[in-house]
Each structure stands twice: as structure tokens, then as C-alpha cells.
Short mmCIF file of C-alpha atoms in Angstrom, two decimals:
data_model
loop_
_atom_site.label_atom_id
_atom_site.label_comp_id
_atom_site.label_asym_id
_atom_site.label_seq_id
_atom_site.Cartn_x
_atom_site.Cartn_y
_atom_site.Cartn_z
CA MET J 1 146.48 -1.93 156.14
CA VAL J 2 146.88 -0.24 152.78
CA MET J 3 148.16 3.33 153.01
CA ARG J 4 146.26 5.79 150.84
CA PRO J 5 148.54 8.19 148.94
CA PHE J 6 145.95 10.96 149.18
CA SER J 7 143.71 11.95 152.08
CA ASP J 8 140.07 13.06 151.88
CA VAL J 9 141.33 16.63 152.21
CA ASP J 10 143.37 16.15 149.04
CA LEU J 11 140.42 14.61 147.21
CA HIS J 12 138.04 17.38 148.26
CA ALA J 13 140.57 19.95 147.07
CA PHE J 14 140.76 18.07 143.77
CA VAL J 15 136.96 18.22 143.34
CA ASP J 16 136.92 21.92 144.25
CA ASP J 17 139.78 22.82 141.86
CA GLN J 18 141.97 23.89 144.77
CA VAL J 19 145.15 22.01 143.80
CA ASN J 20 147.97 23.01 141.47
CA PRO J 21 148.23 21.38 138.01
CA GLU J 22 151.05 19.03 139.01
CA ARG J 23 149.21 17.64 142.03
CA ARG J 24 145.96 17.48 140.06
CA ALA J 25 147.64 15.21 137.52
CA MET J 26 148.97 12.97 140.31
CA ILE J 27 145.52 12.63 141.91
CA ALA J 28 143.85 11.99 138.55
CA SER J 29 146.36 9.25 137.83
CA TYR J 30 145.74 7.69 141.25
CA LEU J 31 141.95 7.70 140.76
CA LYS J 32 142.33 5.67 137.57
CA THR J 33 143.77 2.85 139.69
CA ALA J 34 141.32 3.22 142.61
CA PRO J 35 137.73 2.75 141.40
CA ASP J 36 136.20 3.02 144.88
CA GLU J 37 137.92 6.34 145.51
CA ALA J 38 137.00 7.53 142.02
CA ALA J 39 133.34 6.74 142.74
CA ARG J 40 133.46 8.76 145.95
CA VAL J 41 135.04 11.71 144.16
CA GLU J 42 132.44 11.53 141.40
CA SER J 43 129.61 11.54 143.98
CA TRP J 44 131.09 14.68 145.55
CA ARG J 45 131.30 16.30 142.13
CA ARG J 46 127.62 15.53 141.41
CA GLN J 47 126.68 16.87 144.83
CA ASN J 48 128.48 20.14 144.09
CA GLU J 49 126.67 20.46 140.77
CA ALA J 50 123.30 19.86 142.45
CA ILE J 51 124.03 22.52 145.07
CA ARG J 52 125.08 25.02 142.42
CA THR J 53 121.92 24.31 140.42
CA VAL J 54 119.59 24.87 143.37
CA PHE J 55 121.40 27.65 145.22
CA GLY J 56 123.54 29.28 142.54
CA SER J 57 121.62 32.57 142.72
CA ALA J 58 122.05 32.89 146.49
CA ALA J 59 125.34 34.77 146.17
CA SER J 60 123.53 37.77 144.68
CA GLU J 61 120.84 37.91 147.37
CA PRO J 62 121.02 40.06 150.54
CA VAL J 63 122.44 38.48 153.67
CA PRO J 64 119.55 37.34 155.90
CA LEU J 65 119.03 39.14 159.19
CA TRP J 66 120.10 36.16 161.29
CA LEU J 67 123.46 35.92 159.50
CA THR J 68 124.47 39.56 159.70
CA ILE J 69 127.59 40.23 161.74
CA GLY J 70 125.55 42.30 164.14
CA GLN J 71 123.33 39.33 164.98
CA VAL J 72 125.88 36.52 164.97
CA ALA J 73 128.23 38.58 167.13
CA SER J 74 125.48 39.25 169.63
CA GLY J 75 127.81 41.06 171.98
CA ARG J 76 128.21 43.97 169.56
CA GLU J 77 128.29 47.39 171.17
CA ARG J 78 125.41 49.71 170.30
CA ALA J 79 127.20 52.66 168.76
CA SER J 80 125.10 55.78 168.85
CA THR J 81 122.45 57.46 170.96
CA ARG J 82 119.13 59.08 170.29
CA PRO J 83 119.13 62.91 170.12
CA ASP J 84 118.91 64.66 173.49
CA HIS J 85 115.65 66.39 172.65
CA ALA J 86 113.69 63.11 172.83
CA SER J 87 111.57 63.57 175.90
CA ASP J 88 108.14 62.10 175.14
CA SER J 89 107.18 59.21 177.40
CA LYS J 90 106.17 56.96 174.53
CA SER J 91 109.73 57.03 173.24
CA SER J 92 111.51 56.73 176.57
CA ALA J 93 113.06 53.45 175.51
CA LEU J 94 114.94 55.35 172.84
CA ARG J 95 117.20 56.82 175.47
CA GLN J 96 118.91 53.46 175.37
CA ARG J 97 121.78 53.14 172.95
CA ILE J 98 120.86 52.88 169.29
CA SER J 99 123.06 51.06 166.83
CA SER J 100 124.58 52.71 163.80
CA PRO J 101 124.41 50.65 160.61
CA HIS J 102 127.80 52.01 159.56
CA ARG J 103 129.86 51.06 162.61
CA GLN J 104 130.81 47.51 163.54
CA ASP J 105 132.94 45.91 166.23
CA TRP J 106 135.23 44.12 163.80
CA SER J 107 137.09 42.21 166.52
CA LYS J 108 133.86 40.34 167.11
CA GLY J 109 132.88 40.52 163.47
CA TRP J 110 135.80 38.36 162.39
CA THR J 111 134.60 35.66 164.76
CA ALA J 112 131.17 35.90 163.17
CA CYS J 113 132.65 35.67 159.68
CA ALA J 114 134.57 32.56 160.70
CA CYS J 115 131.34 30.97 161.94
CA VAL J 116 129.59 31.71 158.66
CA VAL J 117 132.50 30.38 156.59
CA LEU J 118 132.60 27.22 158.71
CA ALA J 119 128.88 26.75 158.24
CA PHE J 120 129.21 27.00 154.46
CA GLY J 121 132.20 24.67 154.51
CA THR J 122 130.18 21.96 156.28
CA GLY J 123 127.12 22.50 154.12
CA LEU J 124 124.97 23.76 156.99
CA ALA J 125 124.62 27.34 155.83
CA VAL J 126 123.41 26.59 152.33
CA PRO J 127 119.69 26.60 153.27
CA TYR J 128 120.04 30.06 154.85
CA ALA J 129 121.55 31.75 151.82
CA ALA J 130 118.19 32.29 150.17
CA PRO J 131 115.23 34.07 151.81
CA GLN J 132 112.85 31.31 150.70
CA TRP J 133 114.64 28.97 153.11
CA ALA J 134 114.08 31.22 156.12
CA HIS J 135 112.04 28.56 157.90
CA ALA J 136 115.10 26.30 158.08
CA VAL J 137 116.94 28.68 160.40
CA GLU J 138 115.15 27.57 163.56
CA ARG J 139 116.19 23.97 162.82
CA PHE J 140 119.93 24.63 162.66
CA LEU J 141 120.84 27.96 164.24
CA PRO J 142 119.74 29.27 167.63
CA VAL J 143 117.65 32.35 166.85
CA SER J 144 117.29 34.96 169.58
CA PRO J 145 113.77 36.21 170.47
CA ARG J 146 114.71 39.65 169.15
CA VAL J 147 115.80 38.31 165.76
CA GLU J 148 112.67 36.16 165.55
CA GLN J 149 110.44 39.15 166.30
CA LEU J 150 112.25 41.34 163.77
CA HIS J 151 111.94 38.64 161.13
CA ARG J 152 108.17 38.51 161.69
CA LEU J 153 107.96 42.29 161.52
CA SER J 154 109.91 42.29 158.28
CA THR J 155 107.62 39.69 156.72
CA ARG J 156 104.42 41.49 157.76
CA THR J 157 105.76 44.87 156.63
CA ALA J 158 106.72 43.55 153.21
CA GLU J 159 103.31 41.90 152.85
CA ALA J 160 101.50 45.13 153.72
CA GLN J 161 103.57 47.14 151.24
CA THR J 162 102.99 44.60 148.46
CA THR J 163 99.26 44.23 149.15
CA TYR J 164 98.27 47.80 149.96
CA GLY J 165 101.15 50.21 149.51
CA THR J 166 101.48 49.47 145.81
CA ASP J 167 97.75 49.71 145.05
CA PRO J 168 97.50 52.65 142.61
CA ASP J 169 93.87 53.47 143.40
CA HIS J 170 92.94 52.44 146.95
CA PRO J 171 96.02 52.00 149.14
CA VAL J 172 94.17 53.22 152.26
CA GLU J 173 90.73 53.17 153.88
CA ILE J 174 90.92 56.72 155.23
CA LEU J 175 92.23 59.07 152.54
CA ASP J 176 93.74 62.53 153.07
CA ALA J 177 92.45 62.82 156.64
CA PRO J 178 94.25 65.07 159.17
CA ALA J 179 96.83 63.12 161.14
CA GLY J 180 94.95 63.62 164.40
CA SER J 181 91.69 62.27 162.97
CA LEU J 182 93.49 59.32 161.40
CA ALA J 183 95.22 58.50 164.71
CA THR J 184 91.84 58.49 166.49
CA TRP J 185 90.28 56.26 163.83
CA LEU J 186 93.19 53.83 163.88
CA LYS J 187 93.19 53.61 167.68
CA ARG J 188 89.50 52.74 167.65
CA HIS J 189 90.08 49.90 165.20
CA VAL J 190 93.40 48.42 166.34
CA GLY J 191 92.96 48.84 170.09
CA PHE J 192 96.11 50.81 170.93
CA SER J 193 97.30 54.39 170.56
CA VAL J 194 98.82 55.11 167.16
CA ARG J 195 101.21 57.94 166.44
CA VAL J 196 100.92 59.27 162.87
CA PRO J 197 104.29 60.86 162.04
CA ASP J 198 104.60 63.90 159.82
CA LEU J 199 107.32 62.96 157.32
CA LYS J 200 107.12 66.03 155.09
CA ARG J 201 110.62 67.13 156.08
CA ALA J 202 111.84 63.79 154.76
CA GLY J 203 109.95 64.35 151.51
CA TRP J 204 106.91 62.17 152.18
CA THR J 205 103.28 63.34 152.37
CA LEU J 206 100.64 61.32 154.24
CA ARG J 207 98.07 59.73 151.93
CA GLY J 208 96.06 58.04 154.66
CA GLY J 209 95.83 54.86 156.67
CA ARG J 210 94.12 51.55 157.05
CA VAL J 211 93.85 48.49 159.31
CA VAL J 212 95.82 45.39 158.27
CA PRO J 213 96.04 41.82 159.64
CA ASP J 214 98.58 41.07 162.34
CA ASP J 215 99.82 38.08 164.33
CA ALA J 216 98.52 39.71 167.51
CA GLY J 217 95.21 40.97 166.09
CA ARG J 218 95.24 44.10 163.96
CA ALA J 219 97.94 46.54 162.93
CA ALA J 220 97.90 50.11 161.64
CA LEU J 221 99.29 50.96 158.22
CA MET J 222 100.05 54.51 157.11
CA VAL J 223 100.89 55.19 153.47
CA TYR J 224 102.99 58.15 152.32
CA GLU J 225 103.86 59.43 148.86
CA ASN J 226 106.63 61.66 147.51
CA ALA J 227 106.57 64.24 144.72
CA VAL J 228 107.21 61.69 141.97
CA GLY J 229 104.67 59.13 143.15
CA ASP J 230 106.86 56.71 145.09
CA ARG J 231 105.11 55.06 148.02
CA LEU J 232 106.32 54.47 151.57
CA SER J 233 104.43 52.39 154.13
CA LEU J 234 104.75 52.58 157.91
CA ARG J 235 103.24 49.62 159.75
CA ILE J 236 102.73 49.56 163.53
CA GLY J 237 101.51 46.49 165.38
CA ARG J 238 101.61 44.78 168.74
CA ILE J 239 104.45 42.44 169.65
CA ASN J 240 103.64 38.92 170.81
CA ASN J 241 105.36 38.24 174.15
CA PRO J 242 107.07 41.65 174.32
CA ALA J 243 110.44 41.71 176.05
CA PRO J 244 112.79 44.57 176.98
CA PHE J 245 114.53 44.54 173.59
CA ASP J 246 116.65 47.51 172.65
CA THR J 247 115.22 49.92 170.09
CA SER J 248 117.96 49.65 167.49
CA TYR J 249 116.74 49.20 163.94
CA GLU J 250 117.65 46.67 161.26
CA VAL J 251 117.40 46.81 157.48
CA THR J 252 116.31 43.34 156.40
CA PRO J 253 115.96 41.53 153.06
CA GLY J 254 112.87 42.69 151.24
CA PRO J 255 114.02 45.31 151.98
CA THR J 256 112.33 46.57 155.10
CA LEU J 257 113.36 48.78 158.01
CA VAL J 258 112.16 47.30 161.31
CA TRP J 259 112.52 47.92 165.04
CA MET J 260 110.69 47.46 168.34
CA ASP J 261 109.75 49.98 171.00
CA GLY J 262 108.12 48.52 174.09
CA PRO J 263 105.02 46.49 173.15
CA LEU J 264 104.95 47.79 169.57
CA GLY J 265 106.76 46.74 166.43
CA PHE J 266 107.48 49.20 163.61
CA GLY J 267 108.19 48.47 159.96
CA ILE J 268 108.88 50.66 156.93
CA ALA J 269 108.89 49.56 153.29
CA SER J 270 109.03 51.57 150.09
CA SER J 271 108.41 51.20 146.37
CA LYS J 272 111.82 52.77 145.72
CA GLU J 273 114.26 50.17 144.46
CA GLY J 274 117.83 49.21 145.13
CA SER J 275 119.67 50.33 148.25
CA TRP J 276 117.54 53.43 148.84
CA LEU J 277 115.97 52.15 152.06
CA ALA J 278 119.30 51.05 153.52
CA ASP J 279 120.92 54.36 152.56
CA ASN J 280 118.12 56.38 154.19
CA ALA J 281 117.28 54.08 157.10
CA ARG J 282 118.71 56.24 159.86
CA ASP J 283 117.04 59.42 158.60
CA LEU J 284 113.66 57.68 158.29
CA TYR J 285 114.01 56.14 161.73
CA ARG J 286 114.76 59.52 163.28
CA ALA J 287 111.97 61.20 161.30
CA VAL J 288 109.37 58.86 162.79
CA TYR J 289 110.30 59.98 166.30
CA ASP J 290 111.34 63.56 165.64
CA SER J 291 108.16 64.56 163.79
CA PRO J 292 105.36 66.34 165.71
CA GLU J 293 103.09 64.09 167.76
CA SER J 294 99.57 63.65 166.46
#
């Protein structure tokens, strides 16, 4: 048996430029005398180039919901609670603990990070780095029902914002109607009670509402506008196969702000760019529940 002077670990490090100059020269010299090994190394190099060509932009994209530390480390503690003055029956689930987007259990987070790094190292995580590969997740990673539901909510919310919320002329079917009248109209058309929040204290004025398509039938969409013309959409729809999920919210790629409360799923999207939604997620979430009931 012929002993190889360099292992596959050494050769991979050579391809990835992870060896010092002296050792690099030794490996390069060896490869000149070992055509089979040189061919393997060259195939790895071409594979790396192909991956960089296809997925090179993934590093600048937001981390998908299913790869956030909070989801991978599913045992994370929920960090904060809803204000004590929440007493309405429709929001009773909010008395459960609500997560804070700014606090993490890092002891579990490091485990999650290790899992993600391992996945990238074996090539398994590459398809998940870009949102357009979201469908691949179910093939490789176990996705919890909660994450799956939130992903659907995020997709539907983003679609509603893009299709209706950005329409400069006719974003809604019922325009400038009182919140109570709009709630009655929406209930009649979607088949469940709809709460139309007053978000004026958060800087958003109700423009109106409309009915939008949903996986479970129809959903309600309310469109708000601020003083400079930015739009914000709040979408409320039924959840397929509702389960006793907690009511903590998530900011997902898109971006959207989504959560579930009993049989209903909520989603917020805005025309404001950058990190605005993530920076204001907690205030918007609270405003939806703290505003007067319609």
C-alpha cells in the first residue's frame, strides 16, 4: 500500500487557500507527480467556482427564518411578557411569554451556530442561503409546524403588500371608511371577526381595507399610510391546522413581521426600506393589540 504524503484534509485546505505558503509549495510540488490527485483537486476547485457563481450573492441576503438562532435552538426561552393591561378575550393567548428580538440565549445559540457552520462545511446549507431556494428546506432540514406556518404567512403578507399595498391609486376596496364599518364589511366577506387597529399613535392612518386570497379561503388586508406617503399593510387570515403556538413574532426576509394568535395569522409589511421594519417590529406588534378595539 502506497502511503500518501497528504490527506484529503490537506488537499481541501490547499484548494480553499487555508495553508501557509511553505506547505502550499510542498502540496503543489506533490500534485505535479500525482496526476490522479491533481485531477481530484482540480474538480474540487471547479466545484467551488460553480458554487460561488450561483450563490455568491447569498452572503448579503437576510438569514432565512428557519436558520435563525431562535429557530434552530428551539429550546430558547421566551424573554418578555405582554403588558399587564391586556385583558380582552381575543388576545388572551398574549398572556403567554413573548420573545424579545434583542435577547438571545447564547449558550444555546452557539450550538445553533455550530450546526449552521457544519451544514455549510458539508455543502448542505448552500441551498438555504438564498430565499429563492426556500422550497429545499423541507427536503433537508426538519421544519417545525410553527416555522412552516410563519413562512407561509410571510409569503402571503409580502405578496399582498406588493400587489395591493403599493398600488398608488386603488390599494383598497373600501376607502376611508370608519374602522367599525370596515370591520363589519370585512367580517361579512372573510367569514371571521376582524379587528381593525387604530395605529395613529404609531404614525399610521387607516386608508381602508380589502379582501385578498388566502390558503384557507379569504384574508383581510388593511392598508395604512403615514404623513410622507409610505404604506403599511396588515394582513389577517385563518391558519390551516391551527395549533397552540405561542404568540411571539418574527421578522422574516422580505421583510415582513408575522405572528399567530389562536386560529389567526397576522402579517405586516411596509414600503419603507432597509431595517425599518425590524427596528420597529416590537412597537408595531404592541400597537396592533394596544389600540382601541373596533
